[in-house]
XYZ file of C-alpha atoms in Angstrom:
531
model
C -40.322 -22.540 0.042
C -36.735 -23.340 -1.018
C -35.587 -26.610 0.532
C -32.336 -26.742 2.456
C -32.204 -23.034 3.366
C -32.452 -21.738 6.907
C -34.240 -18.463 7.587
C -31.147 -16.242 7.240
C -30.132 -17.902 3.966
C -33.635 -17.569 2.575
C -33.725 -13.860 3.430
C -30.316 -13.400 1.803
C -31.360 -15.212 -1.384
C -34.615 -13.282 -1.510
C -32.769 -9.978 -1.152
C -30.306 -10.862 -3.916
C -33.120 -11.877 -6.301
C -35.174 -8.789 -5.573
C -32.415 -6.148 -5.530
C -32.193 -5.985 -9.307
C -35.588 -4.283 -9.344
C -34.572 -1.581 -6.845
C -32.908 1.765 -7.577
C -29.325 2.180 -6.443
C -30.096 4.104 -3.229
C -32.674 1.543 -2.193
C -30.135 -1.213 -2.758
C -27.619 0.641 -0.620
C -30.159 0.826 2.180
C -31.152 -2.819 1.822
C -27.520 -3.963 1.754
C -26.076 -1.820 4.543
C -22.509 -2.667 5.629
C -23.846 -4.119 8.878
C -26.206 -6.435 7.010
C -23.485 -7.487 4.577
C -21.202 -8.415 7.465
C -24.016 -10.342 9.158
C -24.609 -12.286 5.949
C -20.868 -12.868 5.459
C -20.456 -14.274 8.952
C -23.559 -16.419 8.502
C -22.022 -17.973 5.380
C -18.795 -18.694 7.253
C -20.660 -20.304 10.158
C -22.860 -22.411 7.870
C -19.924 -23.598 5.759
C -21.024 -21.784 2.589
C -17.451 -20.709 1.879
C -17.706 -20.241 -1.865
C -20.592 -17.811 -1.483
C -18.700 -16.036 1.300
C -15.719 -15.541 -1.016
C -18.004 -13.926 -3.601
C -18.916 -11.199 -1.122
C -15.408 -9.845 -1.749
C -15.001 -7.461 -4.670
C -13.984 -8.891 -8.028
C -10.622 -7.087 -7.816
C -10.012 -8.459 -4.295
C -10.771 -12.026 -5.409
C -8.472 -11.722 -8.428
C -5.557 -10.462 -6.341
C -6.092 -13.156 -3.727
C -5.982 -15.970 -6.282
C -3.549 -14.373 -8.759
C -0.592 -16.650 -8.082
C -2.475 -19.802 -7.134
C -1.382 -19.679 -3.483
C -3.550 -21.782 -1.177
C -3.196 -22.072 2.593
C -4.286 -25.240 4.372
C -7.574 -24.926 6.285
C -8.135 -21.323 5.169
C -11.645 -21.264 3.732
C -11.538 -17.741 2.250
C -8.037 -16.804 1.056
C -8.883 -13.098 0.717
C -9.709 -13.034 4.436
C -6.813 -15.127 5.746
C -5.448 -12.149 7.733
C -8.573 -12.201 9.886
C -8.463 -14.046 13.226
C -12.013 -15.112 12.423
C -11.085 -17.113 9.328
C -7.745 -18.273 10.744
C -9.501 -19.860 13.735
C -13.013 -20.363 12.419
C -13.733 -23.553 14.370
C -13.523 -21.524 17.585
C -14.699 -18.140 16.341
C -17.944 -19.319 14.716
C -19.622 -19.389 18.147
C -18.812 -15.700 18.752
C -20.009 -14.019 15.545
C -23.526 -13.074 16.632
C -22.629 -9.348 16.707
C -20.726 -8.784 13.437
C -20.305 -5.011 13.750
C -19.403 -3.302 17.004
C -18.609 0.035 15.327
C -18.980 1.480 11.827
C -17.194 4.495 10.312
C -17.628 6.215 6.966
C -14.244 6.837 5.347
C -14.085 10.439 4.231
C -15.976 11.306 1.066
C -15.624 7.817 -0.371
C -18.423 5.281 -0.679
C -16.541 3.031 1.731
C -16.952 2.046 5.371
C -14.810 0.407 8.009
C -16.647 -1.979 10.295
C -15.035 -3.130 13.529
C -15.628 -6.568 15.001
C -14.866 -7.203 18.666
C -15.666 -10.158 20.909
C -14.449 -11.750 24.115
C -13.331 -15.234 23.094
C -12.208 -17.706 25.738
C -11.001 -14.886 27.950
C -9.234 -12.909 25.188
C -10.487 -9.877 23.272
C -10.451 -10.525 19.520
C -10.641 -7.508 17.203
C -10.618 -7.129 13.451
C -11.644 -4.442 10.976
C -13.375 -5.087 7.666
C -13.656 -2.634 4.791
C -16.614 -2.441 2.430
C -17.156 -0.224 -0.612
C -20.390 0.423 -2.516
C -20.138 -0.430 -6.193
C -22.627 -1.580 -8.848
C -25.461 -1.659 -6.366
C -23.792 -3.586 -3.549
C -21.372 -3.247 -0.662
C -18.365 -5.448 -1.358
C -15.642 -6.491 1.043
C -12.234 -5.168 0.047
C -8.704 -4.489 1.346
C -7.835 -1.308 3.277
C -5.147 -0.381 0.730
C -7.868 -0.281 -1.937
C -9.607 2.377 0.136
C -6.723 4.491 1.381
C -4.530 4.306 -1.746
C -7.132 4.321 -4.506
C -6.032 7.726 -5.835
C -2.289 7.050 -5.783
C -0.343 7.077 -9.061
C 0.789 3.706 -10.429
C 3.961 2.774 -12.280
C 4.850 -0.644 -13.664
C 8.093 -2.541 -14.133
C 8.659 -6.027 -15.504
C 7.436 -7.765 -12.337
C 5.960 -5.008 -10.154
C 2.953 -2.704 -10.205
C 3.856 0.049 -7.761
C 1.126 2.200 -6.213
C 2.974 5.100 -4.623
C 2.213 8.156 -2.542
C 2.645 11.221 -4.787
C 5.403 12.623 -2.545
C 7.612 9.658 -3.490
C 7.599 10.143 -7.240
C 11.203 11.400 -7.436
C 12.355 8.253 -5.599
C 10.883 5.918 -8.223
C 13.347 6.385 -11.057
C 14.125 3.959 -13.872
C 17.283 2.637 -12.181
C 15.543 1.560 -8.978
C 12.749 -0.156 -10.913
C 15.227 -1.987 -13.150
C 17.269 -3.100 -10.162
C 14.131 -4.325 -8.378
C 13.314 -6.488 -11.398
C 16.855 -7.851 -11.510
C 16.651 -8.754 -7.845
C 13.312 -10.504 -8.332
C 14.969 -12.609 -11.036
C 17.923 -13.338 -8.756
C 15.604 -14.456 -5.934
C 13.571 -16.609 -8.302
C 16.730 -18.164 -9.708
C 17.930 -18.974 -6.183
C 14.529 -20.481 -5.330
C 14.618 -22.484 -8.582
C 11.299 -20.983 -9.662
C 9.761 -22.706 -12.682
C 9.293 -20.892 -16.000
C 5.503 -20.981 -15.769
C 5.630 -19.036 -12.513
C 8.107 -16.556 -13.974
C 5.783 -15.979 -16.917
C 2.871 -15.461 -14.534
C 4.888 -12.934 -12.517
C 5.652 -10.985 -15.670
C 2.075 -11.025 -16.905
C 0.179 -10.382 -13.657
C 2.854 -8.665 -11.543
C 3.221 -8.211 -7.795
C 1.221 -5.316 -6.361
C 3.384 -3.011 -4.251
C 1.993 -0.161 -2.123
C 4.848 2.262 -1.463
C 3.820 4.348 1.562
C 5.201 7.721 2.613
C 5.933 6.573 6.179
C 5.364 3.799 8.702
C 2.276 5.581 10.004
C 0.616 4.924 6.658
C 1.729 1.294 6.774
C 0.097 1.034 10.205
C -3.113 2.612 8.909
C -3.342 -0.098 6.257
C -2.015 -3.131 8.135
C -2.698 -2.312 11.776
C 0.998 -2.676 12.642
C 3.628 0.054 13.025
C 6.274 -1.615 10.894
C 8.407 -0.806 7.888
C 6.644 -3.268 5.630
C 4.893 -6.602 5.220
C 3.172 -8.928 2.767
C -0.592 -8.936 3.109
C -1.207 -12.679 2.730
C -4.851 -12.249 1.776
C -4.222 -10.010 -1.229
C -0.573 -10.985 -1.909
C 0.183 -7.230 -1.835
C 3.466 -5.849 -0.496
C 2.835 -2.822 1.718
C 5.940 -0.915 2.747
C 7.443 2.487 3.468
C 10.660 1.244 1.849
C 11.375 0.479 -1.801
C 12.529 -1.947 -2.987
C 11.751 -4.074 0.057
C 13.483 -7.264 -1.078
C 12.922 -9.035 2.245
C 9.140 -8.932 1.845
C 9.438 -9.908 -1.816
C 11.130 -13.133 -0.701
C 8.214 -13.987 1.594
C 5.779 -13.646 -1.306
C 8.003 -15.448 -3.810
C 8.499 -18.398 -1.437
C 4.710 -18.761 -1.239
C 4.465 -18.583 -5.038
C 7.157 -21.248 -5.288
C 5.356 -23.623 -2.902
C 1.785 -22.680 -3.971
C -0.014 -24.960 -1.492
C 1.219 -24.848 2.085
C 0.199 -24.252 5.690
C -0.145 -20.566 6.511
C 2.403 -20.579 9.344
C 6.095 -21.490 9.291
C 8.578 -21.720 12.148
C 9.973 -18.136 12.254
C 13.571 -19.377 12.250
C 13.011 -20.639 8.686
C 10.487 -18.050 7.495
C 12.690 -15.102 8.402
C 15.930 -16.988 7.805
C 15.375 -17.541 4.079
C 14.305 -13.906 3.630
C 17.458 -12.608 5.338
C 19.679 -15.092 3.497
C 18.377 -14.021 0.080
C 17.579 -10.364 0.672
C 18.846 -9.054 3.998
C 16.654 -6.758 6.082
C 16.203 -3.095 7.066
C 17.826 -1.908 3.812
C 20.945 -3.975 4.543
C 21.914 -6.704 2.104
C 22.437 -10.255 3.277
C 26.253 -10.277 3.297
C 26.504 -7.608 5.980
C 23.801 -9.221 8.115
C 25.179 -12.748 7.927
C 28.523 -11.517 9.226
C 26.661 -9.782 12.054
C 24.843 -13.048 12.776
C 28.169 -14.825 13.116
C 29.390 -12.189 15.577
C 26.181 -12.453 17.634
C 26.546 -16.230 17.967
C 30.291 -16.206 18.528
C 29.963 -13.778 21.425
C 26.798 -15.456 22.766
C 24.776 -12.261 22.578
C 21.841 -14.560 21.827
C 21.513 -18.148 22.983
C 20.838 -20.221 19.860
C 18.373 -22.515 21.641
C 16.306 -19.544 22.782
C 15.232 -18.579 19.239
C 14.191 -22.004 17.922
C 10.527 -21.821 18.928
C 7.917 -19.299 17.832
C 7.620 -17.716 21.271
C 11.391 -17.612 21.769
C 12.002 -16.062 18.373
C 9.356 -13.387 18.890
C 10.676 -12.535 22.362
C 14.157 -11.987 20.924
C 12.890 -10.303 17.729
C 12.373 -7.018 19.571
C 16.153 -6.569 19.583
C 16.386 -7.219 15.801
C 19.671 -9.124 16.141
C 17.766 -12.417 15.969
C 17.252 -11.936 12.212
C 20.940 -12.074 11.227
C 21.273 -15.305 13.214
C 18.254 -16.811 11.448
C 19.758 -15.758 8.122
C 23.077 -17.360 9.002
C 21.365 -20.650 9.880
C 19.422 -20.712 6.600
C 22.584 -19.838 4.666
C 24.408 -22.712 6.373
C 21.594 -25.136 5.592
C 21.318 -24.087 1.950
C 25.060 -24.342 1.400
C 25.076 -27.809 2.967
C 21.953 -29.432 1.474
C 20.983 -27.212 -1.473
C 17.895 -25.111 -2.115
C 15.570 -27.968 -3.120
C 16.067 -29.857 0.125
C 15.930 -26.591 2.075
C 12.513 -25.805 0.593
C 11.362 -29.293 1.582
C 12.550 -28.504 5.104
C 10.736 -25.144 4.988
C 7.504 -26.898 4.036
C 8.027 -29.524 6.736
C 8.406 -26.677 9.257
C 5.010 -25.230 8.284
C 1.823 -26.132 10.173
C -1.148 -24.505 11.818
C -0.564 -21.660 14.271
C -1.441 -23.895 17.218
C 0.980 -26.627 16.109
C 3.891 -24.245 15.612
C 3.168 -22.406 18.843
C 3.319 -25.746 20.667
C 6.635 -26.845 19.128
C 9.390 -27.397 21.644
C 13.060 -26.508 21.272
C 13.847 -30.217 21.067
C 11.488 -30.695 18.112
C 13.087 -27.840 16.149
C 16.557 -29.142 17.019
C 15.521 -32.508 15.591
C 14.389 -30.850 12.339
C 17.779 -29.176 11.940
C 19.865 -32.205 12.896
C 17.899 -34.533 10.620
C 18.136 -32.132 7.667
C 21.922 -32.251 7.819
C 22.191 -35.937 8.694
C 23.965 -35.178 11.975
C 23.990 -37.165 15.188
C 23.767 -34.519 17.907
C 22.843 -30.913 18.525
C 26.466 -30.218 19.439
C 27.418 -31.357 15.913
C 25.041 -28.761 14.479
C 26.330 -25.968 16.694
C 29.940 -26.759 15.808
C 29.183 -26.830 12.094
C 27.296 -23.533 12.305
C 30.146 -21.884 14.238
C 32.682 -23.002 11.624
C 30.447 -21.728 8.844
C 30.014 -18.401 10.659
C 33.791 -18.042 10.897
C 34.043 -18.451 7.120
C 31.363 -15.793 6.625
C 33.603 -13.244 8.341
C 36.775 -14.309 6.527
C 36.906 -16.147 3.209
C 33.232 -15.507 2.349
C 33.208 -11.866 3.515
C 32.234 -9.115 1.053
C 34.427 -6.482 2.722
C 37.690 -7.085 4.576
C 40.379 -4.969 6.252
C 43.647 -4.373 4.406
C 44.518 -3.431 0.837
C 45.265 -5.824 -1.998
C 48.986 -6.397 -2.442
C 48.929 -6.309 -6.207
C 46.540 -4.666 -8.564
C 46.100 -1.836 -10.968
C 46.030 1.643 -9.461
C 42.841 3.232 -10.786
C 42.758 6.343 -8.555
C 45.678 7.998 -6.803
C 46.066 11.350 -5.070
C 47.341 12.753 -1.793
C 44.270 11.482 0.126
C 43.817 7.995 -1.232
C 44.912 5.165 -3.474
C 42.359 2.847 -5.057
C 43.498 -0.445 -6.610
C 41.666 -3.229 -8.406
C 42.477 -6.825 -9.298
C 40.334 -9.675 -10.598
C 38.356 -10.068 -7.363
C 38.745 -6.983 -5.198
C 38.793 -3.203 -5.247
C 40.804 -1.763 -2.348
C 40.903 1.664 -0.715
C 43.796 3.226 1.193
C 42.527 6.505 2.609
C 44.522 8.906 4.774
C 44.284 12.289 6.432
C 46.808 14.830 7.796
C 48.232 13.990 11.237
C 45.867 14.881 14.062
C 42.731 14.934 11.887
C 40.096 12.185 11.598
C 40.287 9.799 8.670
C 36.799 9.957 7.184
C 35.154 10.389 3.815
C 32.805 9.046 1.162
C 34.073 8.060 -2.291
C 31.212 8.488 -4.767
C 31.363 6.864 -8.203
C 29.332 5.387 -11.090
C 27.455 8.494 -12.178
C 24.227 7.250 -13.792
C 22.191 9.339 -16.194
C 18.966 7.700 -15.031
C 19.515 9.134 -11.536
C 19.683 12.755 -12.705
C 17.051 14.788 -10.889
C 16.084 11.835 -8.728
C 16.086 11.430 -4.980
C 18.004 8.915 -2.879
C 16.329 8.269 0.469
C 19.557 6.763 1.808
C 21.768 9.650 0.704
C 19.341 12.145 2.204
C 19.283 10.182 5.454
C 23.075 10.348 5.669
C 23.491 14.003 4.717
C 20.173 15.532 5.830
C 19.788 17.586 2.617
C 23.002 19.496 3.389
C 24.598 18.019 0.251
C 22.538 17.466 -2.916
C 22.374 14.014 -4.462
C 24.341 14.148 -7.704
C 23.387 10.866 -9.412
C 26.373 8.810 -8.197
C 25.042 5.322 -7.598
C 27.700 3.975 -5.229
C 29.403 5.405 -2.192
C 32.206 3.908 -0.085
C 31.904 5.639 3.275
C 34.626 5.182 5.876
C 36.066 6.422 9.143
C 38.526 5.004 11.676
C 35.953 2.549 13.060
C 34.133 1.152 10.030
C 33.642 1.199 6.282
C 30.575 0.512 4.192
C 29.549 0.173 0.553
C 26.245 1.905 -0.154
C 23.972 1.691 -3.196
C 22.254 5.071 -3.347
C 20.095 4.017 -6.306
C 18.363 1.233 -4.349
C 18.886 2.679 -0.835
C 20.787 -0.353 0.477
C 23.884 -0.995 2.519
C 25.641 -3.597 0.377
C 28.663 -4.515 2.506
C 30.146 -3.485 5.849
C 33.329 -3.845 7.851
C 33.210 -2.877 11.544
C 36.459 -2.881 13.514
C 34.565 -3.468 16.773
C 33.164 -6.736 15.378
C 36.275 -7.973 13.567
C 39.305 -6.108 14.996
C 42.316 -6.054 12.700
C 45.604 -4.189 12.628
C 45.232 -4.134 8.857
C 42.361 -1.629 8.998
C 43.688 1.465 10.778
C 47.330 2.492 10.861
C 47.607 5.188 13.531
C 51.173 6.079 12.515
C 50.227 6.785 8.908
C 46.740 7.959 9.942
C 45.294 5.726 7.243
C 42.527 3.163 6.832
C 42.777 0.275 4.353
C 39.999 -2.076 3.239
C 38.764 -3.978 0.204
C 35.392 -4.794 -1.379
C 34.427 -7.565 -3.776
C 34.132 -6.191 -7.308
C 31.094 -8.341 -8.100
C 29.017 -6.196 -5.732
C 29.606 -3.179 -7.965
C 28.425 -4.766 -11.204
C 31.961 -4.014 -12.443
C 31.310 -0.256 -12.095
C 34.590 1.087 -10.698
C 35.847 4.593 -9.979
C 38.551 6.014 -12.255
C 40.960 8.934 -12.001
C 38.497 11.300 -13.654
C 35.199 9.794 -12.524
C 34.692 9.939 -8.783
C 33.967 12.478 -6.076
C 35.267 12.554 -2.494
C 32.923 13.925 0.177
C 33.604 14.637 3.803
C 32.125 11.874 5.950
């Protein structure tokens, strides 16, 4: 008899020692998915966490530990997405039936097992995936099952697994720009050189899905994209999803932290550095200022986890969170902001119990202010600057500057800071169009998801990277290579007589040159499309 082992542990050890002598099919029978899950749960309940982690596949364990991220009180990092591991002290009394349902997944050697239990009046569900390999069933991630046959392409920092239908969207320009943005985020976060080297050597895994239905199949949520915290994989129907990259890179920066962060900070830093929904941060921060100025959202109502999530359904909470993080970073710097981020991270129960007053205190203390009114006034003043002196796109043309394009429909000027557009139309006709420029060889034969969304395949994409699209109500700068809105002016948000001149039937606006990487239109290198 082996001392210190209960009956279940002894049976498990005996089976492991004896399986080597069995043929593969016999092993498969002895180690059925149901039995593997029973043994896994037994290890969790008994506190044998290291052995439990080794029931995950070698590839799953490597991905989980690749960047050295550790979450407080999470005993098996690969399984941190599970409500069982996240709340093990409660759940360990409800794991007596590890598999409620089991399903074979197509012609693969993989199964999905579904756990379900009534826990303190609430139904808790979670699915586990197991694949048979080298004589055993190993726990793994759903993306390893559903995306195992997808092609893979690598860049400097990314390993992209993509649905075959998306191949024409993954051109060299978009991959290069994704790498540049990773470097920009890391520079903003003050990432150390060791971490940068690790990112280059090991890379972030990115699963680029054909639609949100596929994202839901993998993650269980009908969303555009997310970071799977267990594997550190980015799973998204959008590429490059900079917002989710920030979430992962923040965790890499901090390495050891609680798994949950007050949403105001978690989402705020991601919006501040990378925007959201394919819209870069500049456009969203200006929207956040408008939302606060017009009291579309009450600032106090989004401070807590429950308040943020209740307002998140409208999406406009994210620009406000981004504006707050931008304000904090500009005032105290990134290092102190990251200290604040860490201080705003606890267990789920602790964050869920936080009151508005407690979050207000965090914000006031971070800035060294006396009252909450002081914070609100400072934020309002900062928001005003975001829509004026800090804005990326403003109404009105530059007064002086070199004329780089001129014809009967428009005049484009450039100076050291701005490029301005004065676009007109014959009397009685709408002023609308799209100025395309920066024709890039690497985009030839490629697809732009954003361009196709705007023109519904009626006009072919002709490898122009940038487009300045305008009408009498708004103007926007679009990057068709990376599928992002870079900057936006909306008359309804910031009314100005400088934008539309009804007498001349002309719109005038300007964009910061730095957003274009100094790639400007010229008299012979642009194309004007109807809106």
